mmCIF file with all atom_site columns, C-alpha atoms in Angstrom:
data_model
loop_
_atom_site.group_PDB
_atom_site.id
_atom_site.type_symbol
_atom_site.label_atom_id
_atom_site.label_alt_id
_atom_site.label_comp_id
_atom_site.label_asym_id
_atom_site.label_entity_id
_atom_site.label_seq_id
_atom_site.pdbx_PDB_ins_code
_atom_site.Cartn_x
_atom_site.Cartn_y
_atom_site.Cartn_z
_atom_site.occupancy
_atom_site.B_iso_or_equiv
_atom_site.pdbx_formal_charge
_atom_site.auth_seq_id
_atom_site.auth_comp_id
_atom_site.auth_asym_id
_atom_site.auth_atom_id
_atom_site.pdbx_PDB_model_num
ATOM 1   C CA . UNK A 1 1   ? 0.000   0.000  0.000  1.00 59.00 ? 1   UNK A CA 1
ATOM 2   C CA . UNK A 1 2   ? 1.529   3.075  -0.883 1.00 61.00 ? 2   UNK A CA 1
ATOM 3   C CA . UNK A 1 3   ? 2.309   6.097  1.971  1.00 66.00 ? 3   UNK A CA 1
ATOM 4   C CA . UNK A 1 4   ? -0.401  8.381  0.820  1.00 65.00 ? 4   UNK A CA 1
ATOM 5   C CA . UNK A 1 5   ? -3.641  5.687  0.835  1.00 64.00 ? 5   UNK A CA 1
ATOM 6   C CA . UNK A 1 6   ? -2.138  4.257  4.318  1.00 63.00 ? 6   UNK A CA 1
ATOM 7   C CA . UNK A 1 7   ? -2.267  7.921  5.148  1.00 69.00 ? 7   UNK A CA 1
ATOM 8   C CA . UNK A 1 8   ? -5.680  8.432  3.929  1.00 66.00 ? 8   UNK A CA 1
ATOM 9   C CA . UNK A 1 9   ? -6.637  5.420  5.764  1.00 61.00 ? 9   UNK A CA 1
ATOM 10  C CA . UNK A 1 10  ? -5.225  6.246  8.998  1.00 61.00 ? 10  UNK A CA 1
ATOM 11  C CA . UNK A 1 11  ? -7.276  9.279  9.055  1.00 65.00 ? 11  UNK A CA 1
ATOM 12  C CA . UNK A 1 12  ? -10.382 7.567  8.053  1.00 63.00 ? 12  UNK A CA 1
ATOM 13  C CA . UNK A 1 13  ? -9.527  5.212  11.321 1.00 64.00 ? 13  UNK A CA 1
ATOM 14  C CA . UNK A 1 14  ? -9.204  7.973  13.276 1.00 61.00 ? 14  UNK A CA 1
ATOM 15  C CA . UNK A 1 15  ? -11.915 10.110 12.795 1.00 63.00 ? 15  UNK A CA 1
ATOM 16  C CA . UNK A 1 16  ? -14.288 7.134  12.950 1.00 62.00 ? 16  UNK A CA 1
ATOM 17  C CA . UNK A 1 17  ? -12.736 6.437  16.318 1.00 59.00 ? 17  UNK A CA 1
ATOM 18  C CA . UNK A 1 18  ? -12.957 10.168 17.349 1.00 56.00 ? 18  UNK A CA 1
ATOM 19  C CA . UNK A 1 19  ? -16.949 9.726  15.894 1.00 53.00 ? 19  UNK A CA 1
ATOM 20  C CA . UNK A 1 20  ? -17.456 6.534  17.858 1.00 55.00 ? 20  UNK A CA 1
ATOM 21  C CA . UNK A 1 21  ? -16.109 8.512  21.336 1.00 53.00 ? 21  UNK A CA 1
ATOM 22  C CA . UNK A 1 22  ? -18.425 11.781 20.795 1.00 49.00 ? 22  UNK A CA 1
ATOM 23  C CA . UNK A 1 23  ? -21.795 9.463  20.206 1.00 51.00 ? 23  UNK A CA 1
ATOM 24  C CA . UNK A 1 24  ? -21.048 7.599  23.113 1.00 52.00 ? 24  UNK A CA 1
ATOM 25  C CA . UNK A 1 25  ? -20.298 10.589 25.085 1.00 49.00 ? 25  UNK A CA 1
ATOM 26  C CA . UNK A 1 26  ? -23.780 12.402 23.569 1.00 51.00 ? 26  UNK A CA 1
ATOM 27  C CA . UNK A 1 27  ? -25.765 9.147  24.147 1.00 53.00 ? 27  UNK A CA 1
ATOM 28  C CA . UNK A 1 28  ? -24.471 9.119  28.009 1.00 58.00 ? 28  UNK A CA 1
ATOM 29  C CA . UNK A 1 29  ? -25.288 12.958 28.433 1.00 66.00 ? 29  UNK A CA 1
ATOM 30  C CA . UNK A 1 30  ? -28.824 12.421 27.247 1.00 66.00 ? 30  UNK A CA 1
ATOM 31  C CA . UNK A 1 31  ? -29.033 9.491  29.145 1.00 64.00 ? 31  UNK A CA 1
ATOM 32  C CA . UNK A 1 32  ? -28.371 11.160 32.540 1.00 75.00 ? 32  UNK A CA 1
ATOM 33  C CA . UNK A 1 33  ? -30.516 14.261 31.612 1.00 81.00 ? 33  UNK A CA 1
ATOM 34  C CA . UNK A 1 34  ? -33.411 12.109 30.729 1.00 83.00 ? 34  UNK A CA 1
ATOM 35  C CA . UNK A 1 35  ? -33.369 10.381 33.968 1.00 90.00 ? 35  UNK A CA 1
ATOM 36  C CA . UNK A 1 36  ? -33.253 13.249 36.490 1.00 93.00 ? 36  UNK A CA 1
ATOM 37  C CA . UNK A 1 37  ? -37.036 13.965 34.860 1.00 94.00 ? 37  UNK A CA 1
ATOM 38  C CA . UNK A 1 38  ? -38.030 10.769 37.017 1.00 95.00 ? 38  UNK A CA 1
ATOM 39  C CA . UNK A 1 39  ? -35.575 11.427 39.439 1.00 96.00 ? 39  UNK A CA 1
ATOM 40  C CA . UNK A 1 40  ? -37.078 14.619 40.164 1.00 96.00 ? 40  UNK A CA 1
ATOM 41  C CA . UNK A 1 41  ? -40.803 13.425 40.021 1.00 96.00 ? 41  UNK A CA 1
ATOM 42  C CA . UNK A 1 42  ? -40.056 10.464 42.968 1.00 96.00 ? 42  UNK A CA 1
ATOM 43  C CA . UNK A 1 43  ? -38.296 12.707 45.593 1.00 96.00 ? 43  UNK A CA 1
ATOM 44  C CA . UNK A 1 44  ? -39.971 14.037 48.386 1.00 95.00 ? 44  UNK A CA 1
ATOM 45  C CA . UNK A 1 45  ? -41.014 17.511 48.870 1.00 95.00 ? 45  UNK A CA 1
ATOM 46  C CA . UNK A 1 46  ? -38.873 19.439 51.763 1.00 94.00 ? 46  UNK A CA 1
ATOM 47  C CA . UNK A 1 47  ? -38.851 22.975 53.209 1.00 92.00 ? 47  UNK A CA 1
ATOM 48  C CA . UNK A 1 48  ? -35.647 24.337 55.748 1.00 90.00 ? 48  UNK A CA 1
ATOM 49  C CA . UNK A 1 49  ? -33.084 21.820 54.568 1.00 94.00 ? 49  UNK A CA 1
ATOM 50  C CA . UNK A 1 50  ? -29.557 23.712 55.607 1.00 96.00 ? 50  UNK A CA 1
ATOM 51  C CA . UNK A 1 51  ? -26.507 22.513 53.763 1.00 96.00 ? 51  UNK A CA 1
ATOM 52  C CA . UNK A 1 52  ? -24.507 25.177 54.558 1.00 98.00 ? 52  UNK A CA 1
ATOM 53  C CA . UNK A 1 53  ? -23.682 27.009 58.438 1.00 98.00 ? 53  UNK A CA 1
ATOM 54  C CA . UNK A 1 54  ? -20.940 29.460 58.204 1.00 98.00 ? 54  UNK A CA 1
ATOM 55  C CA . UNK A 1 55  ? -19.182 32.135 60.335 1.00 98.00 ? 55  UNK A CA 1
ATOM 56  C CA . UNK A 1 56  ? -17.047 35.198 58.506 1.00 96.00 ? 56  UNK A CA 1
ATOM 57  C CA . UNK A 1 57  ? -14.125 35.968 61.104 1.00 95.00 ? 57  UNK A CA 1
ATOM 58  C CA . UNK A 1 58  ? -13.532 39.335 59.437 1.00 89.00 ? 58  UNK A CA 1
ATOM 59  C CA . UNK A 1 59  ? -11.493 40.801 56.638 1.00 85.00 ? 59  UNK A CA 1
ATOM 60  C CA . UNK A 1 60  ? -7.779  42.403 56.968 1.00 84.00 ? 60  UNK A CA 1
ATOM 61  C CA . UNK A 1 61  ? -5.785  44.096 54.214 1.00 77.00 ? 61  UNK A CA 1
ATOM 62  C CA . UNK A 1 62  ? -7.373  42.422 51.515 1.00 84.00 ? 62  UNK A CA 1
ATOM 63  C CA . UNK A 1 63  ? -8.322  39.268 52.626 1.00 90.00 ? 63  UNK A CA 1
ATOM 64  C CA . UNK A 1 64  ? -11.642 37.405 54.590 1.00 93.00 ? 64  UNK A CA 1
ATOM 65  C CA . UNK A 1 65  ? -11.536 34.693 56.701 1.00 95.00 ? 65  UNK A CA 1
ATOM 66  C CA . UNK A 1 66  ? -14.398 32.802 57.706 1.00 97.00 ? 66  UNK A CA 1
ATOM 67  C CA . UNK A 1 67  ? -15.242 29.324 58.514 1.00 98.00 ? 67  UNK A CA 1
ATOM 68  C CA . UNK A 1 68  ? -18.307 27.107 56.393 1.00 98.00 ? 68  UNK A CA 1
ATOM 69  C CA . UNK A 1 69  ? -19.567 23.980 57.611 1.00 98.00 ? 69  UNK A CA 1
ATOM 70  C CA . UNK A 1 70  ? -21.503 21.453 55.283 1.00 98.00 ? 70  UNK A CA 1
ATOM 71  C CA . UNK A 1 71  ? -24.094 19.115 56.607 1.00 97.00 ? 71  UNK A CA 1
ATOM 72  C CA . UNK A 1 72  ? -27.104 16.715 55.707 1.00 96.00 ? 72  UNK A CA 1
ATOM 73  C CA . UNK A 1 73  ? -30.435 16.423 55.505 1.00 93.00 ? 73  UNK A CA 1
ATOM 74  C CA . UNK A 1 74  ? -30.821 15.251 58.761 1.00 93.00 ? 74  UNK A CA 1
ATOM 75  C CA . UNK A 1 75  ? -28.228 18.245 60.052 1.00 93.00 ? 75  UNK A CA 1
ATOM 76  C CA . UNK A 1 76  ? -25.363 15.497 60.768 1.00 95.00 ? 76  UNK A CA 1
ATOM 77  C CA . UNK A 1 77  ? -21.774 17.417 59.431 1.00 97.00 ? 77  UNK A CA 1
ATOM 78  C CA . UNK A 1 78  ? -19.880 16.012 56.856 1.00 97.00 ? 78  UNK A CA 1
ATOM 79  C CA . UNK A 1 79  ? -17.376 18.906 56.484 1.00 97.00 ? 79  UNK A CA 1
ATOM 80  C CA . UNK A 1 80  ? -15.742 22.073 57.956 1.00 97.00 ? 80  UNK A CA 1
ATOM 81  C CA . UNK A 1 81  ? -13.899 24.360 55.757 1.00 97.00 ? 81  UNK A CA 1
ATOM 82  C CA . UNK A 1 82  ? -11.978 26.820 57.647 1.00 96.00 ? 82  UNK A CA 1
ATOM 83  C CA . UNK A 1 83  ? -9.612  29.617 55.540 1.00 94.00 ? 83  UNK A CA 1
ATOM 84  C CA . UNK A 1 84  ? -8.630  33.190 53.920 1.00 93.00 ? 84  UNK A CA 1
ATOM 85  C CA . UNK A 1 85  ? -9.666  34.288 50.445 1.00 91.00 ? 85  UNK A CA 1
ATOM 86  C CA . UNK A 1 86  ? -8.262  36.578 48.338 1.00 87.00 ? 86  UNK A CA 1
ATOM 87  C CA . UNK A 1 87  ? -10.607 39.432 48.273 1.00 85.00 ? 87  UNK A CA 1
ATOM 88  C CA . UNK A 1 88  ? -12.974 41.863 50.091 1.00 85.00 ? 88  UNK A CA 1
ATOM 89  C CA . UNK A 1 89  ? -15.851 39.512 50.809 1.00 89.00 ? 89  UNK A CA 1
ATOM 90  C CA . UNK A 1 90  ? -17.004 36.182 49.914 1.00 93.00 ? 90  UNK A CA 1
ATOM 91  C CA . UNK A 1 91  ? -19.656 34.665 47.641 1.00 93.00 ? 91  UNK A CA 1
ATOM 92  C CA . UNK A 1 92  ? -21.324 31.010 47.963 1.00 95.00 ? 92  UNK A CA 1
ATOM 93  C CA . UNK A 1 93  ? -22.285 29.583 44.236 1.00 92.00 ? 93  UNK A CA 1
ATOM 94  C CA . UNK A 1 94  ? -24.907 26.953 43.998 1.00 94.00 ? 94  UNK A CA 1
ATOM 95  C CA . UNK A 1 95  ? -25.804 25.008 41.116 1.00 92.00 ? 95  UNK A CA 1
ATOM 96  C CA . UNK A 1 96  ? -29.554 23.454 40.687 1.00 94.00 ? 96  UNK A CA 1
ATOM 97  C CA . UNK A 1 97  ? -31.511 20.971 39.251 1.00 94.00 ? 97  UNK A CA 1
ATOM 98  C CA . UNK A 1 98  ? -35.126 21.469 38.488 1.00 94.00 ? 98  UNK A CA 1
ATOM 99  C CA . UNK A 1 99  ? -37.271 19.053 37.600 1.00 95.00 ? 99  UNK A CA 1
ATOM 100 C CA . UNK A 1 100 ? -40.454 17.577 38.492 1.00 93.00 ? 100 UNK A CA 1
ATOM 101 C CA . UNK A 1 101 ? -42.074 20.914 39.343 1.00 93.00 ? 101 UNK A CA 1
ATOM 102 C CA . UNK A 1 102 ? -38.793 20.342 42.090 1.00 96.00 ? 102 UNK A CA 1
ATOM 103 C CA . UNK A 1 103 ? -35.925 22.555 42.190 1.00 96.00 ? 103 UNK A CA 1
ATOM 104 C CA . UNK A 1 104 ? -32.629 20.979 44.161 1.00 97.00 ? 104 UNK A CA 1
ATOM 105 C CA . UNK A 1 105 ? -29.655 22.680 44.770 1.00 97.00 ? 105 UNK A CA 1
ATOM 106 C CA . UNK A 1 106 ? -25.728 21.752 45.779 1.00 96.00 ? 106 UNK A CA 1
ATOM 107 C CA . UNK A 1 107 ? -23.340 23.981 47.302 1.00 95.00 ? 107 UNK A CA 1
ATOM 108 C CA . UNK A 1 108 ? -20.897 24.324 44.250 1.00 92.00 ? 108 UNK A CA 1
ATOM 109 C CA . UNK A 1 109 ? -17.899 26.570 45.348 1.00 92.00 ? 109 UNK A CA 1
ATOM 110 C CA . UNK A 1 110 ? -16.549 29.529 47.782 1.00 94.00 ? 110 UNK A CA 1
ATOM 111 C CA . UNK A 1 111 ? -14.602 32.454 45.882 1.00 89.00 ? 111 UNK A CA 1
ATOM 112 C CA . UNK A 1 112 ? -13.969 36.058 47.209 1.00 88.00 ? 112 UNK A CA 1
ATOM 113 C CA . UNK A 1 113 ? -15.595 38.968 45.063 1.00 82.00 ? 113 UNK A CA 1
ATOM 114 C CA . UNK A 1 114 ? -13.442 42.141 44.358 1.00 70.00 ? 114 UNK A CA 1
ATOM 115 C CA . UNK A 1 115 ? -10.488 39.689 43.530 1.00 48.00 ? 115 UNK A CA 1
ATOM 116 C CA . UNK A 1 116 ? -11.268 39.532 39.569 1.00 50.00 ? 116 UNK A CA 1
ATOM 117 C CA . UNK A 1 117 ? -12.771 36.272 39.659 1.00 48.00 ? 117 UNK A CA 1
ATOM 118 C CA . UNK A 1 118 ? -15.997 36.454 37.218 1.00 50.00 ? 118 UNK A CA 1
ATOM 119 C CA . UNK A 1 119 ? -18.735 34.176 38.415 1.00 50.00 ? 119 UNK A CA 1
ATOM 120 C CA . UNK A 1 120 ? -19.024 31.856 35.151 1.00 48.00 ? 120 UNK A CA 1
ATOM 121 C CA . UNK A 1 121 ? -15.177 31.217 35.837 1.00 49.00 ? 121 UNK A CA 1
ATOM 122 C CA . UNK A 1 122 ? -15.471 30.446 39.616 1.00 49.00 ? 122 UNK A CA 1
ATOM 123 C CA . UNK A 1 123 ? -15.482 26.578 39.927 1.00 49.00 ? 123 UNK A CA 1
ATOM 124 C CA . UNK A 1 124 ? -12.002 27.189 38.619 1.00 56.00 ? 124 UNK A CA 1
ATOM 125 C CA . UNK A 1 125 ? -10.599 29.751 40.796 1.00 66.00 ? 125 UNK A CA 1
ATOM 126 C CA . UNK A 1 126 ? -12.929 29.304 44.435 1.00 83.00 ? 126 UNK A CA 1
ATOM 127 C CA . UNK A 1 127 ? -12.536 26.326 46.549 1.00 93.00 ? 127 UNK A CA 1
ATOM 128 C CA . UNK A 1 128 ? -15.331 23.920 45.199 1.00 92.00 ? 128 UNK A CA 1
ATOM 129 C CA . UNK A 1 129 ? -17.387 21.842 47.517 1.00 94.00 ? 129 UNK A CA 1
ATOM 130 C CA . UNK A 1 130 ? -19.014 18.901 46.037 1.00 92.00 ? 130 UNK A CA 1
ATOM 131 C CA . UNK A 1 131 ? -15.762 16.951 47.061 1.00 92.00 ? 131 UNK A CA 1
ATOM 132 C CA . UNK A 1 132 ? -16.845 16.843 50.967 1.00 95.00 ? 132 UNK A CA 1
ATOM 133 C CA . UNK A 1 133 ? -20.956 15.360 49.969 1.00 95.00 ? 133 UNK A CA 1
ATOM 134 C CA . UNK A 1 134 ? -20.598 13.254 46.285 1.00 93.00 ? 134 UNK A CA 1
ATOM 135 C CA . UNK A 1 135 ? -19.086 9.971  47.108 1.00 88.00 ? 135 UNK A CA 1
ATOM 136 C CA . UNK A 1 136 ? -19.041 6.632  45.640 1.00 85.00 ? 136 UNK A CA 1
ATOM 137 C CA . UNK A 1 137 ? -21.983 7.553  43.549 1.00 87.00 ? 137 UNK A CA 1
ATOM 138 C CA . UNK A 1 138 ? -23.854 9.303  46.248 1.00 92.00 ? 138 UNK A CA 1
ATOM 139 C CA . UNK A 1 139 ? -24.941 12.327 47.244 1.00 95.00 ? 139 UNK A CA 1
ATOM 140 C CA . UNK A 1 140 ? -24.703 12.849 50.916 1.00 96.00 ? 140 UNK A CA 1
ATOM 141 C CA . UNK A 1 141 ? -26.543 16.414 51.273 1.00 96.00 ? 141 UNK A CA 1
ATOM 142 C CA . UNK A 1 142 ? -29.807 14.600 51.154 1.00 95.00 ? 142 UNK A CA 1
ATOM 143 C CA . UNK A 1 143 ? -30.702 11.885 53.239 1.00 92.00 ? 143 UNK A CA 1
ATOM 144 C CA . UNK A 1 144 ? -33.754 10.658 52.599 1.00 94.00 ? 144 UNK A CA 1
ATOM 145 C CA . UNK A 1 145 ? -34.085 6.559  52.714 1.00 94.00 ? 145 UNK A CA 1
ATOM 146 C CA . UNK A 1 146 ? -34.887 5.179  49.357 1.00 95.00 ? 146 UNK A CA 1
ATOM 147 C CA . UNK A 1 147 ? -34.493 8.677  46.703 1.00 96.00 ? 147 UNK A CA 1
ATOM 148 C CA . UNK A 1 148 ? -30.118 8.131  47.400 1.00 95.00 ? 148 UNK A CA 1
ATOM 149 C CA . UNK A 1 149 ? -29.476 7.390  43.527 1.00 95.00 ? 149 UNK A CA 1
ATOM 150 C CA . UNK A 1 150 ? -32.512 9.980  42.636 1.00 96.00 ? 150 UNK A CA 1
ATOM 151 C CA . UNK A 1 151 ? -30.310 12.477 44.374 1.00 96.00 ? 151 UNK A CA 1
ATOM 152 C CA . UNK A 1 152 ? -27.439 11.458 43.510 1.00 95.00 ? 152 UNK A CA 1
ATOM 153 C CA . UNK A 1 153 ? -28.659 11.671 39.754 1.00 94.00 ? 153 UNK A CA 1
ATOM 154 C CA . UNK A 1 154 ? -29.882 15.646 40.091 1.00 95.00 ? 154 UNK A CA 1
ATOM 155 C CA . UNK A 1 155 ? -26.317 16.460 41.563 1.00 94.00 ? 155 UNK A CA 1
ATOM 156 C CA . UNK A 1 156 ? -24.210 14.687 38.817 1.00 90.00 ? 156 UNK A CA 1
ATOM 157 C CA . UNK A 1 157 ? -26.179 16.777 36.825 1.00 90.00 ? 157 UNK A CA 1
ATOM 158 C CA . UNK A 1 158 ? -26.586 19.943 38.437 1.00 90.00 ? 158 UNK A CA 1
ATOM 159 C CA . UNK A 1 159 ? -22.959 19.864 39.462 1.00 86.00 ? 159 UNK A CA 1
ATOM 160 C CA . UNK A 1 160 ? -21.047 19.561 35.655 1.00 74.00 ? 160 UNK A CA 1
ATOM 161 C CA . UNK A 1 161 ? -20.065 23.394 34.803 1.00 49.00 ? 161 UNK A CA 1
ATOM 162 C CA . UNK A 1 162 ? -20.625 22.422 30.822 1.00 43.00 ? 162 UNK A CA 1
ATOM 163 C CA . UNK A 1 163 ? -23.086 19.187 30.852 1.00 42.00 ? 163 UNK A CA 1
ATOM 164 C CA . UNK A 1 164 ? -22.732 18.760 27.111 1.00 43.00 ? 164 UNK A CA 1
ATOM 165 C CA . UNK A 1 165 ? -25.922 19.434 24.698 1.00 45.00 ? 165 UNK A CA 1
ATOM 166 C CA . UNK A 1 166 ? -28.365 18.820 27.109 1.00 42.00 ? 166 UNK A CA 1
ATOM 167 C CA . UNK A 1 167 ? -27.586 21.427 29.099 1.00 42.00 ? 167 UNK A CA 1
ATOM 168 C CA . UNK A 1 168 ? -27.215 24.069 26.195 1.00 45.00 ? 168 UNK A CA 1
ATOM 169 C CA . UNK A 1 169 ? -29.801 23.380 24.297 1.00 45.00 ? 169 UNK A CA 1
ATOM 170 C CA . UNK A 1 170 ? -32.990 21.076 25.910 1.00 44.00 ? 170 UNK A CA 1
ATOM 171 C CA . UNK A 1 171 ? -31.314 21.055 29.148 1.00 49.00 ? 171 UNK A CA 1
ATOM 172 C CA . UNK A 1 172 ? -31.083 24.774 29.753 1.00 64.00 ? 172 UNK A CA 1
ATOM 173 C CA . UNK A 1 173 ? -34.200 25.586 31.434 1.00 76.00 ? 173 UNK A CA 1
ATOM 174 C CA . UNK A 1 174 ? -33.003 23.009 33.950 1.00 87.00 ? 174 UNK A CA 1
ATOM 175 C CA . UNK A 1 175 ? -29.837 23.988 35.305 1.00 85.00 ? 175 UNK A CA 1
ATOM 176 C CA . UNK A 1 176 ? -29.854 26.793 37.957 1.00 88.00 ? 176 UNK A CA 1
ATOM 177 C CA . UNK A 1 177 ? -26.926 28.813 39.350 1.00 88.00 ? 177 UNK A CA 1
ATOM 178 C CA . UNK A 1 178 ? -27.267 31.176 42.489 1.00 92.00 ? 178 UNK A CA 1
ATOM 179 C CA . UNK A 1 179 ? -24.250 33.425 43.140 1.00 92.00 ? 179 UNK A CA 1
ATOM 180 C CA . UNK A 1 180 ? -25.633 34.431 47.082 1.00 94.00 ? 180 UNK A CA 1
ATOM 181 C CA . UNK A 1 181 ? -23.011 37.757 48.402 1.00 92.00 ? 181 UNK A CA 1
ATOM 182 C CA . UNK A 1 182 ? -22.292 37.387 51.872 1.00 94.00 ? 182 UNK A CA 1
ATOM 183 C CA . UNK A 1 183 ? -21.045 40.746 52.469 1.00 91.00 ? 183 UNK A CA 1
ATOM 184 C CA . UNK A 1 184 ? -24.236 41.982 54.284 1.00 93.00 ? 184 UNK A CA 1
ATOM 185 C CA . UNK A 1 185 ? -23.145 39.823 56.793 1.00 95.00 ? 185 UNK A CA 1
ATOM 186 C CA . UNK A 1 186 ? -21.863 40.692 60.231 1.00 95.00 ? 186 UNK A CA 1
ATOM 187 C CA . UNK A 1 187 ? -18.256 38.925 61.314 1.00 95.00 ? 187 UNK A CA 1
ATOM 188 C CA . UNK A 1 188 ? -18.536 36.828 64.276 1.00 95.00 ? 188 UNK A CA 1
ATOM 189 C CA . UNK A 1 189 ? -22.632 35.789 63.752 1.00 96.00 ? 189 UNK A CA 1
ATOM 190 C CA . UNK A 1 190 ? -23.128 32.133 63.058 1.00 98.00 ? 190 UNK A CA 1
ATOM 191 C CA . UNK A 1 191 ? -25.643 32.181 59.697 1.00 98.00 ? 191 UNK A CA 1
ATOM 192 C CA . UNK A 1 192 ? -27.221 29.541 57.867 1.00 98.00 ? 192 UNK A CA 1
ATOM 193 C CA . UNK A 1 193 ? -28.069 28.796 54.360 1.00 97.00 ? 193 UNK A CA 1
ATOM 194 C CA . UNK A 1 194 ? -31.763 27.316 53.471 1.00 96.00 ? 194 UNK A CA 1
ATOM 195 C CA . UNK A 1 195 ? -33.072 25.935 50.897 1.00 96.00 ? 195 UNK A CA 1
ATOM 196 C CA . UNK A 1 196 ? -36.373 23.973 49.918 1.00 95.00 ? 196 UNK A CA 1
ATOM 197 C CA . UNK A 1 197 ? -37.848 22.090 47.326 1.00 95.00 ? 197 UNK A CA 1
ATOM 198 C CA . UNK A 1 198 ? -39.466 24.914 45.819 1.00 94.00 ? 198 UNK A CA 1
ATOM 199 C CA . UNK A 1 199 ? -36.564 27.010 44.685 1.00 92.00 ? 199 UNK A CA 1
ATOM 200 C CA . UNK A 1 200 ? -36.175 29.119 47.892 1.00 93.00 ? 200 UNK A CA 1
ATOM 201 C CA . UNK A 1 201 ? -32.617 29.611 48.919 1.00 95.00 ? 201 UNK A CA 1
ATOM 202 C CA . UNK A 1 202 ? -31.513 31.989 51.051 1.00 95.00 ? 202 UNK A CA 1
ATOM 203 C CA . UNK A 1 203 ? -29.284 33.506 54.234 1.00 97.00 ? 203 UNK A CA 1
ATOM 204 C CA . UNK A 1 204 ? -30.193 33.650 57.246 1.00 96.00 ? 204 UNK A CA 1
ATOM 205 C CA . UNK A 1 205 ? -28.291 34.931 61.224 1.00 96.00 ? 205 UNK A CA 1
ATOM 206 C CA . UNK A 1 206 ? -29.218 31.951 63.571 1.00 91.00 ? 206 UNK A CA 1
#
């Protein structure tokens, strides 16, 4: 065979190959979009869940410190995460799922505003979250017996910054993102962060 048709052939290998990868990947998106429709049907509606208690220490020069603690459900704690930022206050990003007439969201990331960071770009640059509550295909924010892999299905895709078509074309009207400023609030307060089943998610002083 001569140097130019195993050429040609080489590149018909490979972009059959590369074709082969990008359907499977499109088929699997779809997949787990689809799903989270009945995954968001079967949960159970809830009111005052609190993933997230936190405590700002105060800022100096141009840094914040503050301390956030992560918990379930069923207000057991599955994390602490105690540091500085970079900035003049902070900001807590969520991401959501909503379906099922059911909106569900995840504590995404921490990132300090007035530092540059743009909020599209902050799962990059803030300290992300989902590490401490999605393990071994769970999601441990939500403890409710019997709806684990629903949950866990709504996070996996609530929690991907760039889910693939899904989420840019059909899958749009789905995905939520709440960028919540906590410079209103007062160093040395304990607050807490609520959320229900309805969309509601906001910041409370305990």
């Amino acid at each position: 065979m001569k140097p130019a048709k195993k050429t040609e052939l080489y590149i018909k290998i490979f972009s059959l190959a590369v074709f082969a990868v990008l359907l499977i990947a499109a088929s699997d998106d779809f997949y787990r979009f689809r799903v989270c429709f009945g995954a968001g049907k079967r949960i159970p509606p809830f009111t005052d869940a609190v993933p997230v208690r936190f405590l700002l220490y105060g800022s100096s020069g141009d840094t914040v410190s503050a301390a956030f603690y992560l918990f379930d459900s069923a207000h057991k704690e599955l994390a602490a995460v105690e540091r500085s930022w970079k900035g003049d206050s902070l900001v807590v990003e969520f991401a959501g799922a909503q379906f099922g007439g059911k909106t569900v969201y995840f504590p995404l990331c921490i990132y300090a505003s007035g530092s540059g960071v743009l909020p599209h770009k902050s799962y990059r640059s803030g300290t992300p979250l989902s590490r401490y509550y999605m393990r071994r295909q769970t999601c441990l924010l939500y403890n409710y017996t019997g709806y684990e892999k629903d949950f866990y299905r709504l996070a996996r895709y609530a929690l991907r910054p760039f889910f693939g078509l899904s989420q840019r074309l059909s899958g749009a009207p789905h995905s939520k993102h709440v960028y919540l400023s906590l410079s209103a609030c007062t160093p040395g307060k304990m607050y807490v962060i609520k959320t229900d089943s309805q969309g509601g998610l906001e910041v409370r002083a305990e």
